[in-house]
Amino acid sequence: MVKAGIIGVNGYTGGELVRLLAGHPRVEIVAASSRSQAGRRLAEIFPSLRGVAAGDLPVVPPEDPAFSGCELLFLCTPHGVAARLAPEFLRRGGKVIDLGADFRFRSAELYEQWYKVTHAAPSLLAEAVYGLPELHREEIKKARLVGNPGCYPTATLLGMAPLLKAGLVKEGPVIIDAKSGVSGAGRTPRDDLHYAEMYGDFRAYGLTGHRHTPEIEEEAGRVAGREVRVIFTPHLLPVSRGLFATIYLPAARSLSNAELFEIYQDFYTGEPFVLPLPEPFLPQTKGVLFTNRCQVAARFDPRTGQIIVLSALDNMVKGAAGQAVQNMNLLYGFDETLGLETPGIWP
Amino acid sequence: MVKAGIIGVNGYTGGELVRLLAGHPRVEIVAASSRSQAGRRLAEIFPSLRGVAAGDLPVVPPEDPAFSGCELLFLCTPHGVAARLAPEFLRRGGKVIDLGADFRFRSAELYEQWYKVTHAAPSLLAEAVYGLPELHREEIKKARLVGNPGCYPTATLLGMAPLLKAGLVKEGPVIIDAKSGVSGAGRTPRDDLHYAEMYGDFRAYGLTGHRHTPEIEEEAGRVAGREVRVIFTPHLLPVSRGLFATIYLPAARSLSNAELFEIYQDFYTGEPFVLPLPEPFLPQTKGVLFTNRCQVAARFDPRTGQIIVLSALDNMVKGAAGQAVQNMNLLYGFDETLGLETPGIWP
Amino acid sequence: MVKAGIIGVNGYTGGELVRLLAGHPRVEIVAASSRSQAGRRLAEIFPSLRGVAAGDLPVVPPEDPAFSGCELLFLCTPHGVAARLAPEFLRRGGKVIDLGADFRFRSAELYEQWYKVTHAAPSLLAEAVYGLPELHREEIKKARLVGNPGCYPTATLLGMAPLLKAGLVKEGPVIIDAKSGVSGAGRTPRDDLHYAEMYGDFRAYGLTGHRHTPEIEEEAGRVAGREVRVIFTPHLLPVSRGLFATIYLPAARSLSNAELFEIYQDFYTGEPFVLPLPEPFLPQTKGVLFTNRCQVAARFDPRTGQIIVLSALDNMVKGAAGQAVQNMNLLYGFDETLGLETPGIWP
Amino acid sequence: MVKAGIIGVNGYTGGELVRLLAGHPRVEIVAASSRSQAGRRLAEIFPSLRGVAAGDLPVVPPEDPAFSGCELLFLCTPHGVAARLAPEFLRRGGKVIDLGADFRFRSAELYEQWYKVTHAAPSLLAEAVYGLPELHREEIKKARLVGNPGCYPTATLLGMAPLLKAGLVKEGPVIIDAKSGVSGAGRTPRDDLHYAEMYGDFRAYGLTGHRHTPEIEEEAGRVAGREVRVIFTPHLLPVSRGLFATIYLPAARSLSNAELFEIYQDFYTGEPFVLPLPEPFLPQTKGVLFTNRCQVAARFDPRTGQIIVLSALDNMVKGAAGQAVQNMNLLYGFDETLGLETPGIWP
């Protein structure tokens, strides 16, 4: 059993990790921290954990000695914090999966430019691996520090990678119009996310400046072997979970939809968590809720020469905690789907 | 034109008053206050007021001199505040409609027992009128101080009054199982009303101790001419608006549903805002959203000798601001439906 | 591995069974039927099964020979059908769990009176066991035919049983005010359940005549050792899942809330799926979504002498398919929680 | 009083027209038809019309003589039907506003290519006016036949027009990513719009072939004075109402956001129903629900040289029935805002 600790368990990502690890046969949560909730049991902060063994776990402060018994640390902390906590834990021989942004970039400059903080451990960026297994599986297996991708980048990169890799995207901006459930905005109450305010609403936010933009560009460029410029526009859906990206890419040549499907099929052969859908099926968020799966489909528009890619996932699972568990499975040589095989829900 | 002021315009009740008064041909809002939002325009705190003349109104502090030009004051303040503000305004010759609890009771003791504060103007309770026009129309017409009823009491009293009046309810507790949209809980962000938390949930709250209990009992007793004991259990619906009460009353005798309908029809003859529904129709919250109407229906259960009453209204309109406008119409001798005639919405 | 078949897999209950059985280590679905969907794969009718082995299962007609290889049959059929299918399968030595109403009653008369059809296999009613494990565990273990309870009766009976058993409920009608997500109304499109129609609505239905009434009364009477009369009023919540019952019972004597909690704790000691909540916690549907758990709490109202019981469960799991799996575990001597231990979801 | 008739009153667009006309001081609905609902009263098919005079109107068949008393006809019929009904009514001297697609195109060929039916009155296309008042006000005033625009084209054209007119969009495809509430899909029950199916879902539909594409291109081209190619991708939001378009246009030159705002302000000076929002405000569907207003905002992305335009409206009002009333006001020389001045709703 891998002895794992979670720092920042009180947020939605932390709770989702508990949900997934509770059903994982090779891991044991030995410590879970939250400064504000210390002293309570997990079931008191997540009513869905009542009646489950994990619900009895005590929440401790982050400096609790229980963490010294961990070999793996999940960091569910605001950006800036992970970069301060990771070095010491790595020094003691542990492994770290950071669910925040601190280890997602190769360059401290890019991170600092978009996040407006000084990176506390820039020397670790060289060894940190970007935790998108479909693109970096082999590196993750050998890593000790994983920067778990953001929810938007995961949906977007899985949607674009087959086309970028095949050289089917010509120069010109790629447009990413993304929509996410509000759990992505975190658990802290906010005026604009008060239930009655958000009820029945749909809106955009973070126009032309969302921090997931450079993360997408850096990885997309790596796949394409050239610079890729994206415009990324996120929107809020009036649901708790689910993320959908509609991506518009200028095609390098004419393609049939059948040909597009084949390209995706080939690229994702053997991938347990990425599901290219054949015509006439299209992704829908509800089809992947509470699972680690991502549905993708592509269509060519002969009238404009653009390829439209649709990508749907659960922002809390493949977009956060589920992907972290997938990375953990790789780090420890477990079957990659362990603890993540459950069907989705309907209706 | 009646010159009206609104104290506490930033909450949902205040905003709903603005929405209704903006379409009223005989009133002008001359001052609207909020301590926290002073200095902004109304459209900045209610996006739905953009492009409407009322949206340009400046929000002022409650002590702004603009209020001295008002002849009518709507108080949308937490309990305890209205009792401090009303006396001075009445002294200056104005009229007051309080949308809070301070002037809903005949007895300061009862108020103080449930609200745990000392009443600042107990001497005014004798002249304050309980603003449920269907029960107190003539008194309201002559009043200068109206205690506008709570949303739950309005739905419940309109549902029970015909039966209580006709002596059709026998001794024994009356059970009120009520469900409300979350706008009733106010605009201040709260952990448990954060969008992602409340999404998809349904729950009860305030068991055996909700403050609307004595308000319901006092008025029900007045209608029945005897003490009426109720158990009142409120629940939260995962919608922004809409209130539904299911009321169980022990019947004094057997009744057919047709007979029940006739009793309601008779009782509410000529009432513009209470709609008894004949079989097979049943009330539904969506049928009254954004209107000042209340739908009611009653059924007799021969197996248990109970009458089941269903009552549906919009907690922000007939349960708050719409009723306040109806009261204003009575206070000033306007047609009672002025500004309140609009159809509901569908879908 | 138990070889199981599902008749009527295309409805929500059938799909939920697939979801749960897919994660169960001791069962294999060898046949799944739907007359209207025969020829498709399960993932085509449940998008949430894409990427899961169970999603590849072909849907067959109910008379497909694959069913002859089953030792256990789950019947997810409209009432009347199960009574025709069960006898032959039992004769061949199989076991049957019927998720419909045909085997929930001891008396064919009561069934026929409420369901308006002639029972096709009345002689089986004597041996059929009512599948509420918390009340009939030992009989279920020895049964070959289980009548799986309805969603409303499950929530209600689990909520009332401790009080009825302890003789704490005095004579007089018990009032059950219940609220359910719309998945309980089935998968067939209906005018009033069209998305735009139901959106934002709350309403009652089936007043004074819902078919779960006699099922609740029969079982409640058995627990109490005397006749129990209930009024049962169901309502529709604008969510897909979740069921909440608010129950009002006349108390035989005064009780403290702490005493009530103790009574529930004692009654449900060792029960893995019923969670009595201590003060100040109250059940909420979201706390049990997608789980087989039922949260209950009780409060005494000294003002009226009534006990208020709250009970929350997921109508598709503990109210249907999860309970069926729990019954299967008992029928085959498996650990009762096998396949049902997963935490709930949040948010 | 204009005597108006509505053909096809039973759908959502028809009901919305009734809602708006009921509050209009210069119109009287003298006939409202639905073949399937004939014989009922309007309040029986729209519960929100209970208690309103309009709710008492009888629904008649479309050939009812009552229509001969109308001078204005609103057609809320499937495409193909209006082209058959309009000629006869125009011949009798009436005016027609068609809320469907039959009179939105200049060319019968384009219509027939996308709608796959033969146009029954192609000779009327020359005189029919495209009913977007912000672009065709003067023509509408003189028209007797108006083709009321679709919901997506309205949002999109209002969003793009100022830029196209000013020559700020350079060659290259314009990308329109649009999201609509499900009322846009009509009132007929459908498997995929059953409440439990759509609940919590988000999905795309009609990729690369939605019929609003040519309507957008034709009008956009007219404004720009050159051919404009668009890719239009509609999505379904899990709400009943609200429509949001995110539009990506290649900019002809660099612009500041302030400059963009000024361009919109100038273009829409004096327009009562189009609201350009200054930084930092962004459109949101909830800000315009139940109103005839459209909120727009534009941002320049210096990284990619694209302009992002956001446009929000209520698909039932400015996207259908409200715009039809606005057109009626123009046809009869009324104040353009008559019956459409009400504030929106919050929350």
mmCIF file of C-alpha atoms in Angstrom, chain C residues 114-319:
data_model
loop_
_atom_site.group_PDB
_atom_site.id
_atom_site.type_symbol
_atom_site.label_atom_id
_atom_site.label_comp_id
_atom_site.label_asym_id
_atom_site.label_seq_id
_atom_site.Cartn_x
_atom_site.Cartn_y
_atom_site.Cartn_z
ATOM 1 C CA TRP C 114 -54.342 -0.323 -6.394
ATOM 2 C CA TYR C 115 -52.793 -1.465 -9.670
ATOM 3 C CA LYS C 116 -56.038 -2.278 -11.514
ATOM 4 C CA VAL C 117 -54.698 -5.489 -13.080
ATOM 5 C CA THR C 118 -55.196 -9.145 -12.280
ATOM 6 C CA HIS C 119 -52.128 -10.682 -10.665
ATOM 7 C CA ALA C 120 -50.784 -13.418 -12.944
ATOM 8 C CA ALA C 121 -49.065 -15.413 -10.214
ATOM 9 C CA PRO C 122 -50.879 -14.897 -6.915
ATOM 10 C CA SER C 123 -49.661 -18.211 -5.547
ATOM 11 C CA LEU C 124 -46.103 -16.866 -5.491
ATOM 12 C CA LEU C 125 -46.978 -14.006 -3.144
ATOM 13 C CA ALA C 126 -46.770 -16.273 -0.128
ATOM 14 C CA GLU C 127 -43.137 -17.082 -0.707
ATOM 15 C CA ALA C 128 -42.008 -13.729 -2.131
ATOM 16 C CA VAL C 129 -40.008 -11.697 0.356
ATOM 17 C CA TYR C 130 -40.212 -7.931 0.667
ATOM 18 C CA GLY C 131 -36.672 -6.902 -0.135
ATOM 19 C CA LEU C 132 -35.927 -4.352 2.531
ATOM 20 C CA PRO C 133 -32.876 -5.957 4.138
ATOM 21 C CA GLU C 134 -32.968 -3.811 7.254
ATOM 22 C CA LEU C 135 -36.348 -5.365 8.102
ATOM 23 C CA HIS C 136 -36.247 -8.772 6.396
ATOM 24 C CA ARG C 137 -32.623 -9.786 6.172
ATOM 25 C CA GLU C 138 -32.990 -13.378 7.323
ATOM 26 C CA GLU C 139 -35.953 -14.152 5.074
ATOM 27 C CA ILE C 140 -34.174 -12.647 2.074
ATOM 28 C CA LYS C 141 -31.157 -14.873 2.645
ATOM 29 C CA LYS C 142 -33.384 -17.921 2.223
ATOM 30 C CA ALA C 143 -35.580 -16.598 -0.584
ATOM 31 C CA ARG C 144 -35.661 -17.331 -4.280
ATOM 32 C CA LEU C 145 -38.081 -14.501 -5.135
ATOM 33 C CA VAL C 146 -37.606 -10.942 -3.863
ATOM 34 C CA GLY C 147 -40.009 -8.038 -4.350
ATOM 35 C CA ASN C 148 -37.652 -5.070 -4.315
ATOM 36 C CA PRO C 149 -39.335 -2.119 -2.552
ATOM 37 C CA GLY C 150 -40.299 1.141 -4.189
ATOM 38 C CA CYS C 151 -38.181 4.238 -3.658
ATOM 39 C CA TYR C 152 -40.729 6.081 -1.518
ATOM 40 C CA PRO C 153 -41.467 3.070 0.736
ATOM 41 C CA THR C 154 -37.752 2.493 1.298
ATOM 42 C CA ALA C 155 -37.112 6.051 2.460
ATOM 43 C CA THR C 156 -40.260 6.129 4.503
ATOM 44 C CA LEU C 157 -40.020 2.753 6.185
ATOM 45 C CA LEU C 158 -36.375 3.252 7.114
ATOM 46 C CA GLY C 159 -37.392 6.573 8.591
ATOM 47 C CA MET C 160 -40.336 5.260 10.616
ATOM 48 C CA ALA C 161 -39.317 1.739 11.646
ATOM 49 C CA PRO C 162 -37.400 2.550 14.834
ATOM 50 C CA LEU C 163 -40.296 4.593 16.184
ATOM 51 C CA LEU C 164 -42.987 2.118 15.196
ATOM 52 C CA LYS C 165 -41.031 -0.786 16.635
ATOM 53 C CA ALA C 166 -40.499 1.035 19.932
ATOM 54 C CA GLY C 167 -44.183 1.856 20.244
ATOM 55 C CA LEU C 168 -43.445 5.577 20.202
ATOM 56 C CA VAL C 169 -46.116 6.436 17.665
ATOM 57 C CA LYS C 170 -49.599 6.873 18.917
ATOM 58 C CA GLU C 171 -52.811 6.244 16.956
ATOM 59 C CA GLY C 172 -53.664 8.720 14.241
ATOM 60 C CA PRO C 173 -52.634 9.287 10.684
ATOM 61 C CA VAL C 174 -48.979 9.477 9.806
ATOM 62 C CA ILE C 175 -48.215 12.150 7.246
ATOM 63 C CA ILE C 176 -45.582 11.502 4.610
ATOM 64 C CA ASP C 177 -44.577 14.446 2.508
ATOM 65 C CA ALA C 178 -42.132 13.139 -0.083
ATOM 66 C CA LYS C 179 -40.093 14.746 -2.838
ATOM 67 C CA SER C 180 -38.354 12.931 -5.646
ATOM 68 C CA GLY C 181 -36.106 13.681 -8.597
ATOM 69 C CA VAL C 182 -37.739 13.080 -11.965
ATOM 70 C CA SER C 183 -35.771 9.965 -12.858
ATOM 71 C CA GLY C 184 -38.374 8.195 -10.731
ATOM 72 C CA ALA C 185 -40.930 8.991 -13.421
ATOM 73 C CA GLY C 186 -39.076 6.885 -15.960
ATOM 74 C CA ARG C 187 -37.363 7.428 -19.257
ATOM 75 C CA THR C 188 -40.334 7.795 -21.602
ATOM 76 C CA PRO C 189 -40.705 11.407 -22.808
ATOM 77 C CA ARG C 190 -43.777 13.174 -21.492
ATOM 78 C CA ASP C 191 -45.162 16.639 -22.113
ATOM 79 C CA ASP C 192 -44.848 17.643 -18.469
ATOM 80 C CA LEU C 193 -41.322 16.264 -18.152
ATOM 81 C CA HIS C 194 -39.979 17.946 -21.264
ATOM 82 C CA TYR C 195 -36.860 19.798 -20.120
ATOM 83 C CA ALA C 196 -38.125 23.324 -20.656
ATOM 84 C CA GLU C 197 -41.439 22.519 -18.935
ATOM 85 C CA MET C 198 -39.991 21.013 -15.761
ATOM 86 C CA TYR C 199 -37.083 23.438 -15.541
ATOM 87 C CA GLY C 200 -37.454 25.548 -12.409
ATOM 88 C CA ASP C 201 -40.696 23.923 -11.404
ATOM 89 C CA PHE C 202 -41.862 22.137 -8.246
ATOM 90 C CA ARG C 203 -45.186 20.384 -8.003
ATOM 91 C CA ALA C 204 -47.167 17.654 -6.293
ATOM 92 C CA TYR C 205 -48.786 14.697 -8.042
ATOM 93 C CA GLY C 206 -50.773 11.572 -7.259
ATOM 94 C CA LEU C 207 -52.565 13.129 -4.288
ATOM 95 C CA THR C 208 -54.395 10.733 -1.953
ATOM 96 C CA GLY C 209 -54.012 7.871 -4.416
ATOM 97 C CA HIS C 210 -50.364 7.041 -5.079
ATOM 98 C CA ARG C 211 -49.687 3.309 -5.347
ATOM 99 C CA HIS C 212 -46.881 3.345 -2.845
ATOM 100 C CA THR C 213 -49.438 4.073 -0.119
ATOM 101 C CA PRO C 214 -50.598 0.478 0.499
ATOM 102 C CA GLU C 215 -47.020 -0.803 0.283
ATOM 103 C CA ILE C 216 -45.991 1.600 3.033
ATOM 104 C CA GLU C 217 -49.025 0.789 5.159
ATOM 105 C CA GLU C 218 -48.618 -2.971 4.863
ATOM 106 C CA GLU C 219 -44.988 -2.919 5.951
ATOM 107 C CA ALA C 220 -45.409 -0.209 8.575
ATOM 108 C CA GLY C 221 -48.237 -2.236 10.071
ATOM 109 C CA ARG C 222 -46.031 -5.290 10.227
ATOM 110 C CA VAL C 223 -43.327 -3.392 12.097
ATOM 111 C CA ALA C 224 -45.770 -1.711 14.447
ATOM 112 C CA GLY C 225 -47.827 -4.814 15.090
ATOM 113 C CA ARG C 226 -50.960 -2.842 14.393
ATOM 114 C CA GLU C 227 -52.631 -1.061 11.517
ATOM 115 C CA VAL C 228 -50.912 2.147 10.474
ATOM 116 C CA ARG C 229 -52.688 4.707 8.313
ATOM 117 C CA VAL C 230 -50.630 7.077 6.228
ATOM 118 C CA ILE C 231 -51.298 9.996 3.922
ATOM 119 C CA PHE C 232 -48.643 10.006 1.285
ATOM 120 C CA THR C 233 -48.077 13.050 -0.923
ATOM 121 C CA PRO C 234 -45.324 12.808 -3.545
ATOM 122 C CA HIS C 235 -43.805 15.847 -5.249
ATOM 123 C CA LEU C 236 -41.416 16.298 -8.152
ATOM 124 C CA LEU C 237 -38.090 18.050 -7.619
ATOM 125 C CA PRO C 238 -36.393 19.686 -10.622
ATOM 126 C CA VAL C 239 -33.349 17.399 -10.387
ATOM 127 C CA SER C 240 -32.670 14.019 -11.943
ATOM 128 C CA ARG C 241 -32.022 12.077 -8.729
ATOM 129 C CA GLY C 242 -32.557 12.205 -5.013
ATOM 130 C CA LEU C 243 -35.500 11.456 -2.777
ATOM 131 C CA PHE C 244 -36.435 13.111 0.468
ATOM 132 C CA ALA C 245 -39.240 12.183 2.849
ATOM 133 C CA THR C 246 -40.481 14.394 5.655
ATOM 134 C CA ILE C 247 -42.610 12.313 7.983
ATOM 135 C CA TYR C 248 -44.864 13.573 10.758
ATOM 136 C CA LEU C 249 -45.858 11.080 13.445
ATOM 137 C CA PRO C 250 -47.920 11.716 16.595
ATOM 138 C CA ALA C 251 -45.637 10.858 19.509
ATOM 139 C CA ALA C 252 -46.797 8.514 22.249
ATOM 140 C CA ARG C 253 -44.786 10.561 24.741
ATOM 141 C CA SER C 254 -42.344 13.437 25.045
ATOM 142 C CA LEU C 255 -38.854 12.735 23.856
ATOM 143 C CA SER C 256 -35.619 14.650 23.603
ATOM 144 C CA ASN C 257 -33.784 14.806 20.305
ATOM 145 C CA ALA C 258 -30.842 13.068 21.915
ATOM 146 C CA GLU C 259 -33.109 10.238 22.999
ATOM 147 C CA LEU C 260 -34.475 9.991 19.469
ATOM 148 C CA PHE C 261 -30.974 9.776 18.064
ATOM 149 C CA GLU C 262 -30.141 6.988 20.479
ATOM 150 C CA ILE C 263 -33.212 5.030 19.432
ATOM 151 C CA TYR C 264 -32.162 5.277 15.802
ATOM 152 C CA GLN C 265 -28.560 4.456 16.597
ATOM 153 C CA ASP C 266 -29.599 1.342 18.450
ATOM 154 C CA PHE C 267 -32.059 0.218 15.825
ATOM 155 C CA TYR C 268 -29.519 0.627 13.037
ATOM 156 C CA THR C 269 -26.427 -0.625 14.845
ATOM 157 C CA GLY C 270 -24.333 -2.546 12.375
ATOM 158 C CA GLU C 271 -26.430 -1.503 9.416
ATOM 159 C CA PRO C 272 -24.021 -0.435 6.686
ATOM 160 C CA PHE C 273 -26.483 1.628 4.677
ATOM 161 C CA VAL C 274 -28.629 3.536 7.153
ATOM 162 C CA LEU C 275 -27.020 6.546 8.782
ATOM 163 C CA PRO C 276 -28.798 8.229 11.677
ATOM 164 C CA LEU C 277 -27.433 11.752 11.993
ATOM 165 C CA PRO C 278 -26.879 13.390 15.382
ATOM 166 C CA GLU C 279 -27.783 17.007 16.044
ATOM 167 C CA PRO C 280 -27.189 19.467 14.476
ATOM 168 C CA PHE C 281 -26.847 17.496 11.233
ATOM 169 C CA LEU C 282 -29.805 16.919 8.923
ATOM 170 C CA PRO C 283 -30.151 14.659 5.880
ATOM 171 C CA GLN C 284 -29.744 16.164 2.424
ATOM 172 C CA THR C 285 -30.214 14.373 -0.874
ATOM 173 C CA LYS C 286 -26.841 15.418 -2.185
ATOM 174 C CA GLY C 287 -25.152 13.645 0.694
ATOM 175 C CA VAL C 288 -26.311 10.253 -0.599
ATOM 176 C CA LEU C 289 -26.433 10.689 -4.388
ATOM 177 C CA PHE C 290 -25.117 7.677 -6.331
ATOM 178 C CA THR C 291 -24.766 5.664 -3.103
ATOM 179 C CA ASN C 292 -26.828 2.952 -1.463
ATOM 180 C CA ARG C 293 -27.012 4.923 1.759
ATOM 181 C CA CYS C 294 -29.989 6.451 3.502
ATOM 182 C CA GLN C 295 -29.553 9.330 5.945
ATOM 183 C CA VAL C 296 -32.171 9.726 8.674
ATOM 184 C CA ALA C 297 -32.768 12.157 11.523
ATOM 185 C CA ALA C 298 -35.636 12.744 13.921
ATOM 186 C CA ARG C 299 -36.755 15.711 15.976
ATOM 187 C CA PHE C 300 -39.443 16.074 18.616
ATOM 188 C CA ASP C 301 -41.663 19.141 18.503
ATOM 189 C CA PRO C 302 -42.783 19.842 22.059
ATOM 190 C CA ARG C 303 -45.261 22.462 20.884
ATOM 191 C CA THR C 304 -47.399 19.902 19.040
ATOM 192 C CA GLY C 305 -46.273 16.527 20.306
ATOM 193 C CA GLN C 306 -45.224 15.363 16.876
ATOM 194 C CA ILE C 307 -42.051 13.641 15.802
ATOM 195 C CA ILE C 308 -40.603 14.871 12.518
ATOM 196 C CA VAL C 309 -38.462 12.364 10.664
ATOM 197 C CA LEU C 310 -36.287 13.248 7.692
ATOM 198 C CA SER C 311 -35.032 10.560 5.357
ATOM 199 C CA ALA C 312 -32.899 11.006 2.232
ATOM 200 C CA LEU C 313 -31.691 8.509 -0.355
ATOM 201 C CA ASP C 314 -30.941 8.167 -4.047
ATOM 202 C CA ASN C 315 -34.111 6.873 -5.665
ATOM 203 C CA MET C 316 -32.096 4.978 -8.285
ATOM 204 C CA VAL C 317 -29.758 3.269 -5.784
ATOM 205 C CA LYS C 318 -31.121 2.536 -2.297
ATOM 206 C CA GLY C 319 -34.528 3.243 -3.836
#
